[in-house]
């Protein structure tokens, strides 16, 4: 990736229609650089539609990623739920690849009372099976477990980075809002720098050259994330974050998940450019 691109999680509110194709066109009109296609309620896109999405994105110069369905738990108790979860990740990766997306993100698992190490090993084993299948299919999409905002959800920065070092083509979806909500910290320039340096240390220069970031304001309490907020209604130190990303030359996609979507994506892009 040549630079840091900014865009929205899902079709911008100001798109002509909620379709992915109109969303991509609107991203380009707004001067933004990327968009995440939301398959959070299920993958409901056929091959022909995906080809049209790929053509549109290439023509408009918009980079794409895709968010997999919420109904995934790679630490589920029931074998059939594991198989269904793996199937949803595979389905997202297949359609994302047809759309020309370079990454998919998903919420990997819940601990369900298991110790973190046991959960980690189960998630790793089940995700490895997904990655082996994608390799057999020659699907080169990056598969990115998301850093999660609630302590009940698998997905600390360390857990996701460990998966990245152990499994080929697995990357991190670094959700700074989630990590702030979950940890109560990580909301200052030195802390943002420390996470980015951790990524560089664990994943090498490639880690910072190929980032996938989720960002928004966030409301949180004792149990972590409550809901997403617009940046200016939240305590997120977004200028400090952008400064840290710029100072360490981070490249990749920044997907804005604030309720106002494109408004905050543009705010981030403008602020970043003027630093
Ligand atoms: Zn997510």
PDB file of C-alpha atoms in Angstrom, residues 1 26 35 43 58 68 106 179 187 231 233 249:
ATOM      1  CA  UNK A   1       0.000   0.000   0.000  1.00  0.00           C
ATOM      2  CA  UNK A  26     -19.920   8.257  -3.536  1.00  0.00           C
ATOM      3  CA  UNK A  35     -14.724   1.470   1.740  1.00  0.00           C
ATOM      4  CA  UNK A  43     -23.085 -12.612   2.709  1.00  0.00           C
ATOM      5  CA  UNK A  58     -11.047  -0.259 -10.112  1.00  0.00           C
ATOM      6  CA  UNK A  68     -17.727 -10.812   7.689  1.00  0.00           C
ATOM      7  CA  UNK A 106     -14.283 -10.613  11.343  1.00  0.00           C
ATOM      8  CA  UNK A 179      -8.910  -1.103  22.357  1.00  0.00           C
ATOM      9  CA  UNK A 187      -5.720   7.264  24.105  1.00  0.00           C
ATOM     10  CA  UNK A 231     -15.487  11.610  17.062  1.00  0.00           C
ATOM     11  CA  UNK A 233     -18.813  13.649  20.870  1.00  0.00           C
ATOM     12  CA  UNK A 249       4.668   6.148   8.171  1.00  0.00           C
TER      13      UNK A 249
END
